[in-house]
Amino acid sequence: MKVGIDRLSFYCPAYYLDLAKLAAVRQVDPNKYRVGLGQERMAVAPPDEDVVTMGANAALPIVEADGVEDLDWLLFATETGVDQSKAAAMFVHGLLELPERCTAVELKQACYSGTAALQFACAWVAAHPGRAVLIIAADIARYDLRSPGEPTQGAGAVAMRVCAQPRLLALDPWRGTYADDVMDFWRPNYREEALVDGPYSTRVYLNAMVECWKRYRDASGLQWDHLQRLCCHLPFTRIVEKGLQQLHRQAGWPAWSAEETARRISYGLAYNRQTGNTYAASLYESLTALFDTCPDDLSGDRIGLFSYGSGCTAEWFSGVVQPGYRAALWSEAHARRLAERVELDYQQYEDIVTLSMPRDGGEYVFAQYRTGPFRLAGMSQHKRVYERA
Ligand code: HMG
């Protein structure tokens, strides 16, 4: 029985900052961000958008198209949780009016948790054919203003439906994994911005990529040329180029020509370049972009996927694109969402990211910005109040 990803729905906030504007204010050559990091814009979540609203907005098309009757689980992967106890999944459960029978939890391991959710979902579906799991991966990536991580910030969400006989990607059984207790990137509970040792985190990411690849190769018996396309966790899109160099040096991958690299990699970078890092959603945003923007027929192609979460846990896995996959995509809606975003000037960006949520338990009604159907309407007695806008 084939098990895997049946639907992919992408959502990002309606606002962005052009990194050329950030570069001008920070007195940095704009090519450092555009070429050196491979990033053009960063998505900025307005004050009435959080991971709950982004996740619900991403999942709504799936729920509307496919219904909720066969859903056993809602798994919410994030490192931007809104509550230490109540799962973001529970708020979404309410907003999407999921059945009482459908259980809901939140998962965390930095950017890796979406992949953990996917593996758990596939195992559940394999044991319960005919049932389905809804996964949401959503995050708001924040670093200190003026820190090296600032141009890699971002925000976004991907919702996935996992079931048997999936319309998009049937997952292979093999995985190559790696875990090590390191402090490359972390966010203590008392901080809204992550802390990171940037160069070290990049080295750990690249090392994990090679280690995972070797284990995946040994488990599957496949070689690099069995993977027609690649999608990776993308803290910034240029990291894939660094990954390929590392695989060439340490794992016998060939040095691809620019054309070969573009064919296998570039379509999967299209959205992340426009949103910045979306942490748990990032790999699945890349997969969505590959499906949406690649003009070739991907049917039958095996896609290699590399998931990395700081701290760190990483995994190499793969899946085969299913015939007729295009009929299950929302490519036009995704392109529209990205194209219709509103550009912020630098001061508007700084005003938004330095705004803190109220902490005094008072009554607050939040100004209405552009969002999807769901928004954060305010706070009341320490409770978040969501509404359908
Ligand atoms: P930095 O110090 O600002 O940048 O930090 P740099 O000086 O290393 O420059 C970056 C690149 O731009 C370099 O290229 C420069 O040469 C180039 P490289 O040497 O690497 O090939 N450059 C230029 N290129 C063209 N024209 C120019 C120019 N000037 C310079 N004029 C860093 C970069 C990524 C470290 C920083 O942005 C950072 O700390 N980011 C956050 C951490 C991060 O993204 N780490 C990645 C791995 S960890 C991960 O993926 C997990 C994560 O997603 C979290 C989670 O799991 O939850 C972050």
Coordinates of C-alpha atoms and ligand atoms in Angstrom, one line a residue:
M1 CA 0.0 0.0 0.0
K2 CA 1.3 3.5 -0.9
V3 CA 1.2 6.1 1.9
G4 CA 2.2 9.7 1.7
I5 CA 1.3 13.3 0.9
D6 CA -2.0 13.7 -0.7
R7 CA -2.3 17.5 -0.5
L8 CA 0.0 20.5 0.1
S9 CA -1.4 23.9 0.9
F10 CA 0.9 26.9 1.4
Y11 CA 0.1 30.2 3.2
C12 CA 2.3 33.2 4.0
P13 CA 1.5 36.6 5.5
A14 CA 0.3 39.4 3.2
Y15 CA 3.3 41.6 4.0
Y16 CA 7.0 41.5 3.1
L17 CA 10.2 43.5 3.4
D18 CA 12.5 43.7 0.4
L19 CA 16.0 42.7 1.5
A20 CA 17.5 45.4 -0.7
K21 CA 15.7 47.9 1.7
L22 CA 17.1 46.1 4.7
A23 CA 20.6 46.1 3.1
A24 CA 20.4 49.9 2.6
V25 CA 19.5 50.6 6.2
R26 CA 22.1 48.2 7.5
Q27 CA 24.7 49.6 5.0
V28 CA 25.4 46.2 3.5
D29 CA 25.9 45.4 -0.2
P30 CA 22.5 44.1 -1.3
N31 CA 24.2 41.3 -3.1
K32 CA 25.3 39.8 0.2
Y33 CA 21.6 39.0 0.9
R34 CA 20.6 38.3 -2.7
V35 CA 23.6 36.3 -3.9
G36 CA 25.5 35.4 -0.7
L37 CA 22.4 34.1 1.1
G38 CA 20.1 33.6 -1.9
Q39 CA 17.3 35.6 -0.4
E40 CA 15.2 38.4 -1.9
R41 CA 12.3 39.1 0.5
M42 CA 11.2 38.2 4.0
A43 CA 7.6 37.6 4.9
V44 CA 6.5 39.7 7.9
A45 CA 3.5 38.5 10.0
P46 CA 1.3 41.5 11.0
P47 CA 0.2 41.8 14.7
D48 CA -3.1 39.9 14.1
E49 CA -1.4 36.9 12.5
D50 CA 0.4 34.1 14.4
V51 CA 1.1 30.4 13.8
V52 CA -2.5 29.5 14.6
T53 CA -4.0 31.8 12.0
M54 CA -1.3 30.9 9.4
G55 CA -1.8 27.2 10.1
A56 CA -5.6 27.5 9.9
N57 CA -5.4 29.6 6.8
A58 CA -3.1 27.0 5.2
A59 CA -5.3 24.1 6.2
L60 CA -8.7 25.6 5.2
P61 CA -8.5 24.7 1.4
I62 CA -7.7 21.0 2.4
V63 CA -10.6 20.8 4.8
E64 CA -13.0 22.5 2.3
A65 CA -11.9 20.2 -0.6
D66 CA -11.5 16.9 1.1
G67 CA -13.7 17.1 4.2
V68 CA -12.9 16.1 7.8
E69 CA -14.7 12.7 8.2
D70 CA -11.6 10.5 7.8
L71 CA -9.2 12.7 9.9
D72 CA -7.9 10.9 13.0
W73 CA -5.2 13.4 14.0
L74 CA -4.2 17.0 13.6
L75 CA -0.5 17.3 14.1
F76 CA 0.9 20.9 14.5
A77 CA 4.6 21.3 14.0
T78 CA 6.0 24.6 15.3
E79 CA 8.7 26.3 17.4
T80 CA 6.7 29.5 17.6
G81 CA 4.1 28.1 20.1
V82 CA 1.5 30.5 21.5
D83 CA 1.0 28.7 24.8
Q84 CA 3.2 26.5 27.0
S85 CA 0.3 24.0 27.7
K86 CA -2.4 24.3 25.1
A87 CA -1.4 23.1 21.7
A88 CA -1.7 25.4 18.7
A89 CA -3.4 22.4 17.2
M90 CA -6.4 22.8 19.6
F91 CA -7.1 26.4 18.5
V92 CA -7.0 25.2 14.9
H93 CA -9.2 22.3 15.7
G94 CA -11.8 24.9 16.9
L95 CA -11.4 27.3 13.9
L96 CA -11.7 24.5 11.4
E97 CA -14.5 22.8 13.2
L98 CA -12.8 19.4 13.2
P99 CA -14.8 16.4 14.6
E100 CA -14.5 15.7 18.4
R101 CA -13.1 12.3 17.5
C102 CA -10.0 13.9 15.8
T103 CA -7.2 14.3 18.3
A104 CA -4.8 17.2 18.1
V105 CA -1.2 17.8 19.4
E106 CA 1.7 20.1 18.9
L107 CA 5.2 18.8 18.1
K108 CA 8.6 20.6 18.6
Q109 CA 12.1 19.9 17.5
A110 CA 13.2 23.1 15.8
C111 CA 12.7 22.9 12.0
Y112 CA 12.6 19.1 12.0
S113 CA 9.1 18.7 13.7
G114 CA 7.2 18.8 10.4
T115 CA 9.1 15.7 9.3
A116 CA 8.5 13.9 12.7
A117 CA 4.8 14.7 12.1
L118 CA 5.0 13.2 8.6
Q119 CA 6.6 10.0 9.8
F120 CA 4.1 9.6 12.6
A121 CA 1.2 10.3 10.2
C122 CA 2.5 7.7 7.7
A123 CA 2.9 5.1 10.4
W124 CA -0.7 5.8 11.6
V125 CA -2.1 5.5 8.1
A126 CA -0.2 2.3 7.3
A127 CA -1.8 0.8 10.4
H128 CA -5.2 2.3 9.7
P129 CA -5.8 2.3 5.9
G130 CA -8.7 4.5 5.0
R131 CA -7.9 7.0 7.7
A132 CA -6.1 10.3 7.2
V133 CA -4.0 12.8 9.2
L134 CA -3.8 16.6 8.8
I135 CA -0.4 18.1 9.4
I136 CA 0.3 21.8 9.8
A137 CA 3.9 23.2 9.9
A138 CA 4.0 26.9 10.7
D139 CA 6.5 29.3 12.1
I140 CA 7.6 32.9 12.4
A141 CA 11.4 33.1 12.2
R142 CA 12.8 36.0 14.3
Y143 CA 16.3 37.0 15.3
D144 CA 17.5 40.2 16.9
L145 CA 17.5 43.4 14.8
R146 CA 20.9 44.1 13.3
S147 CA 22.1 40.5 14.0
P148 CA 23.6 38.3 11.2
G149 CA 20.4 36.2 11.3
E150 CA 18.1 39.2 10.6
P151 CA 18.1 38.8 6.8
T152 CA 17.1 35.2 7.1
Q153 CA 13.9 35.8 9.0
G154 CA 10.5 34.8 7.6
A155 CA 7.1 33.5 8.2
G156 CA 4.7 30.9 6.7
A157 CA 2.8 27.7 6.9
V158 CA 2.2 24.5 5.0
A159 CA -0.7 22.1 5.6
M160 CA -0.5 18.5 4.4
R161 CA -3.0 15.8 4.2
V162 CA -1.5 12.3 4.6
C163 CA -3.4 9.2 3.6
A164 CA -3.1 5.9 1.6
Q165 CA -2.9 6.1 -2.2
P166 CA -1.8 9.7 -2.0
R167 CA -2.3 12.0 -5.0
L168 CA 1.1 13.8 -4.7
L169 CA 4.0 11.9 -3.2
A170 CA 4.2 8.2 -2.1
L171 CA 6.9 8.0 0.6
D172 CA 9.7 5.4 0.3
P173 CA 10.3 3.2 3.4
W174 CA 13.9 4.3 3.9
R175 CA 15.3 7.0 6.0
G176 CA 18.8 8.1 7.0
T177 CA 18.9 9.9 10.3
Y178 CA 21.2 11.8 12.6
A179 CA 20.8 13.3 16.0
D180 CA 23.3 15.1 18.3
D181 CA 22.8 17.3 21.4
V182 CA 24.4 20.6 20.2
M183 CA 23.7 24.4 20.8
D184 CA 23.8 25.8 17.3
F185 CA 20.4 27.6 17.5
W186 CA 17.9 27.9 20.4
R187 CA 15.3 30.1 21.9
P188 CA 14.9 30.2 25.7
N189 CA 11.3 30.5 26.9
Y190 CA 11.8 34.1 28.0
R191 CA 12.9 35.3 24.5
E192 CA 10.9 36.1 21.4
E193 CA 14.0 36.1 19.1
A194 CA 16.1 33.0 18.5
L195 CA 19.8 32.9 19.4
V196 CA 22.2 31.3 17.0
D197 CA 25.8 30.7 16.3
G198 CA 25.4 31.1 12.6
P199 CA 28.7 29.7 11.1
Y200 CA 28.5 26.8 13.6
S201 CA 24.9 26.0 12.8
T202 CA 25.7 26.0 9.1
R203 CA 28.6 23.5 9.7
V204 CA 26.3 21.3 11.8
Y205 CA 23.6 21.4 9.1
L206 CA 26.1 20.4 6.4
N207 CA 27.6 17.6 8.5
A208 CA 24.2 16.2 9.3
M209 CA 23.3 16.3 5.6
V210 CA 26.3 14.1 4.7
E211 CA 25.7 11.7 7.7
C212 CA 22.0 11.3 6.8
W213 CA 22.8 10.8 3.2
K214 CA 25.2 7.9 4.0
R215 CA 22.7 6.2 6.1
Y216 CA 19.9 6.7 3.6
R217 CA 22.2 5.3 0.8
D218 CA 23.1 2.3 2.9
A219 CA 19.4 1.6 3.9
S220 CA 18.0 2.1 0.4
G221 CA 20.8 0.8 -1.9
L222 CA 20.1 3.9 -4.0
Q223 CA 22.7 6.4 -5.3
W224 CA 22.5 10.1 -5.9
D225 CA 21.3 9.6 -9.5
H226 CA 18.2 7.8 -8.4
L227 CA 17.0 11.1 -7.0
Q228 CA 15.7 13.2 -9.9
R229 CA 15.0 16.3 -7.7
L230 CA 16.0 17.5 -4.3
C231 CA 14.3 19.6 -1.7
C232 CA 16.0 20.7 1.5
H233 CA 15.3 22.6 4.7
L234 CA 16.1 26.1 3.6
P235 CA 17.2 28.6 6.3
F236 CA 18.5 30.5 3.3
T237 CA 18.4 29.1 -0.2
R238 CA 22.1 29.3 -0.9
I239 CA 22.7 26.5 1.7
V240 CA 21.7 23.9 -0.9
E241 CA 24.7 24.9 -3.0
K242 CA 26.9 24.5 0.1
G243 CA 25.3 21.1 0.7
L244 CA 26.0 19.9 -2.8
Q245 CA 29.6 20.9 -2.4
Q246 CA 29.9 19.0 0.9
L247 CA 28.2 15.9 -0.7
H248 CA 30.7 16.1 -3.5
R249 CA 33.7 16.4 -1.2
Q250 CA 32.6 13.8 1.4
A251 CA 30.2 11.4 -0.2
G252 CA 31.2 11.0 -3.8
W253 CA 28.5 13.1 -5.4
P254 CA 29.5 14.5 -8.8
A255 CA 30.1 18.2 -9.3
W256 CA 26.9 19.1 -11.2
S257 CA 26.9 21.7 -14.0
A258 CA 24.9 24.9 -13.4
E259 CA 22.2 23.5 -15.7
E260 CA 22.0 20.2 -13.8
T261 CA 21.9 21.9 -10.5
A262 CA 19.1 24.2 -11.7
R263 CA 17.1 21.3 -13.1
R264 CA 17.3 19.3 -9.9
I265 CA 17.2 22.1 -7.3
S266 CA 16.0 25.5 -8.5
Y267 CA 12.2 25.1 -8.7
G268 CA 12.2 24.1 -5.0
L269 CA 13.8 27.4 -4.0
A270 CA 11.3 29.7 -5.6
Y271 CA 9.0 30.4 -2.6
N272 CA 11.6 30.3 0.2
R273 CA 13.5 33.0 -1.6
Q274 CA 10.4 35.2 -1.3
T275 CA 9.4 34.3 2.3
G276 CA 12.7 33.7 4.2
N277 CA 13.0 30.9 6.7
T278 CA 9.7 29.3 7.8
Y279 CA 11.4 26.8 10.1
A280 CA 9.2 23.7 10.4
A281 CA 7.4 24.6 7.2
S282 CA 10.5 25.4 5.2
L283 CA 11.2 21.9 3.6
Y284 CA 7.5 21.5 2.8
E285 CA 7.3 25.0 1.3
S286 CA 10.2 24.0 -0.9
L287 CA 8.4 20.8 -1.9
T288 CA 5.2 22.8 -2.7
A289 CA 7.3 25.2 -4.8
L290 CA 8.8 22.3 -6.8
F291 CA 5.3 20.9 -7.5
D292 CA 3.9 24.3 -8.3
T293 CA 6.6 25.9 -10.5
C294 CA 8.4 23.0 -12.3
P295 CA 7.1 22.9 -15.9
D296 CA 8.3 19.3 -16.5
D297 CA 6.0 16.4 -15.8
L298 CA 7.4 15.1 -12.5
S299 CA 5.3 11.9 -12.5
G300 CA 7.5 9.0 -11.5
D301 CA 10.4 11.2 -10.3
R302 CA 11.9 10.3 -7.0
I303 CA 12.4 13.4 -4.8
G304 CA 15.1 13.4 -2.2
L305 CA 14.2 15.3 0.9
F306 CA 16.5 16.6 3.6
S307 CA 15.1 17.8 6.9
Y308 CA 17.1 19.6 9.5
G309 CA 16.2 20.9 12.9
S310 CA 18.8 22.7 15.0
G311 CA 19.7 21.2 18.3
C312 CA 19.9 18.9 16.3
T313 CA 17.9 16.2 14.5
A314 CA 18.1 15.5 10.8
E315 CA 16.7 13.1 8.2
W316 CA 17.2 12.2 4.6
F317 CA 14.1 10.5 3.0
S318 CA 12.4 10.3 -0.3
G319 CA 9.2 9.8 -2.2
V320 CA 7.9 9.2 -5.7
V321 CA 5.6 11.7 -7.5
Q322 CA 2.3 10.2 -8.4
P323 CA 0.8 10.3 -11.9
G324 CA -2.0 13.0 -12.2
Y325 CA -0.5 14.9 -9.3
R326 CA -1.2 18.3 -11.0
A327 CA -4.9 18.0 -10.4
A328 CA -4.4 18.0 -6.6
L329 CA -2.3 21.2 -6.5
W330 CA -3.2 24.8 -5.7
S331 CA -0.4 26.3 -7.7
E332 CA -2.4 29.4 -9.0
A333 CA -3.6 30.3 -5.5
H334 CA -0.1 30.0 -4.1
A335 CA 1.3 32.2 -6.9
R336 CA -1.4 34.8 -6.3
R337 CA -0.8 34.8 -2.5
L338 CA 2.9 35.6 -3.0
A339 CA 2.3 38.1 -5.8
E340 CA -0.4 40.1 -4.0
R341 CA 1.6 40.8 -0.9
V342 CA 2.1 44.3 0.3
E343 CA 5.6 45.8 0.6
L344 CA 6.5 47.3 4.0
D345 CA 9.1 50.1 4.4
Y346 CA 11.9 49.6 6.9
Q347 CA 10.2 51.6 9.7
Q348 CA 6.9 49.6 9.3
Y349 CA 8.9 46.4 9.5
E350 CA 10.7 47.5 12.6
D351 CA 7.5 48.7 14.3
I352 CA 5.8 45.3 13.6
V353 CA 8.6 43.1 14.8
T354 CA 9.3 45.1 18.0
L355 CA 5.6 45.0 19.0
S356 CA 5.1 42.6 22.0
M357 CA 1.9 40.7 22.9
P358 CA 0.1 42.2 25.9
R359 CA 1.0 40.3 29.1
D360 CA -1.3 42.0 31.7
G361 CA -4.5 40.0 31.2
G362 CA -6.4 43.0 30.1
E363 CA -8.9 43.4 27.2
Y364 CA -7.3 44.1 23.8
V365 CA -8.9 44.4 20.4
F366 CA -6.2 44.2 17.6
A367 CA -6.2 46.4 14.6
Q368 CA -7.2 44.6 11.4
Y369 CA -4.4 44.0 8.9
R370 CA -4.7 41.9 5.7
T371 CA -4.8 38.2 6.6
G372 CA -6.4 35.0 5.3
P373 CA -9.9 34.0 6.5
F374 CA -8.7 33.6 10.1
R375 CA -7.1 36.3 12.3
L376 CA -6.1 37.0 15.9
A377 CA -8.8 39.5 17.0
G378 CA -7.3 40.3 20.4
M379 CA -6.6 39.1 24.0
S380 CA -8.9 38.8 26.9
Q381 CA -7.9 37.7 30.4
H382 CA -4.7 36.1 29.0
K383 CA -6.7 34.2 26.3
R384 CA -6.1 34.6 22.6
V385 CA -9.3 35.4 20.8
Y386 CA -9.5 34.3 17.2
E387 CA -12.1 35.1 14.6
R388 CA -13.1 34.3 11.0
A389 CA -12.4 37.7 9.3
Ligands
HMG1 P1 26.9 36.4 7.9 O1 28.0 36.5 8.9 O2 26.0 37.6 7.8 O3 27.3 36.2 6.5 O4 26.1 35.2 8.3 P2 28.7 35.9 5.8 O5 29.7 37.0 6.0 O6 29.1 34.5 6.1 O7 28.2 36.0 4.3 C1 27.3 35.2 3.8 C2 27.7 34.8 2.3 O8 27.5 36.0 1.6 C3 29.2 34.4 2.2 O9 29.2 33.4 1.2 C4 29.8 35.7 1.7 O10 31.0 35.5 0.9 C5 28.7 36.2 0.8 P3 30.0 32.1 1.6 O11 31.4 32.5 2.0 O12 29.3 31.4 2.7 O13 30.0 31.3 0.3 N1 28.8 37.7 0.5 C6 28.5 38.2 -0.7 N2 28.1 37.6 -1.9 C7 27.9 38.4 -2.9 N3 28.1 39.8 -2.9 C8 28.5 40.4 -1.8 C9 28.7 39.6 -0.6 N4 29.1 39.8 0.7 C10 29.2 38.7 1.3 N5 28.7 41.7 -1.7 C11 24.6 33.3 8.4 C12 25.4 34.2 7.5 C13 23.9 32.3 7.6 C14 25.5 32.6 9.4 C15 23.6 34.2 9.2 O14 22.6 34.8 8.3 C16 22.8 33.5 10.3 O15 23.3 33.4 11.4 N6 21.6 33.0 10.0 C17 20.8 32.3 10.9 C18 21.3 30.9 11.2 C19 21.1 29.9 10.0 O16 20.4 30.2 9.1 N7 21.8 28.8 10.0 C20 21.7 27.8 9.0 C21 21.9 26.4 9.5 S1 21.0 26.0 10.9 C22 19.3 25.7 10.4 O17 19.1 25.6 9.2 C23 18.3 25.6 11.4 C24 17.4 26.8 11.5 O18 16.5 26.8 10.4 C25 16.6 26.8 12.8 C26 15.8 25.6 13.2 O19 16.2 24.4 13.0 O20 14.7 25.8 13.8 C27 18.1 28.1 11.5

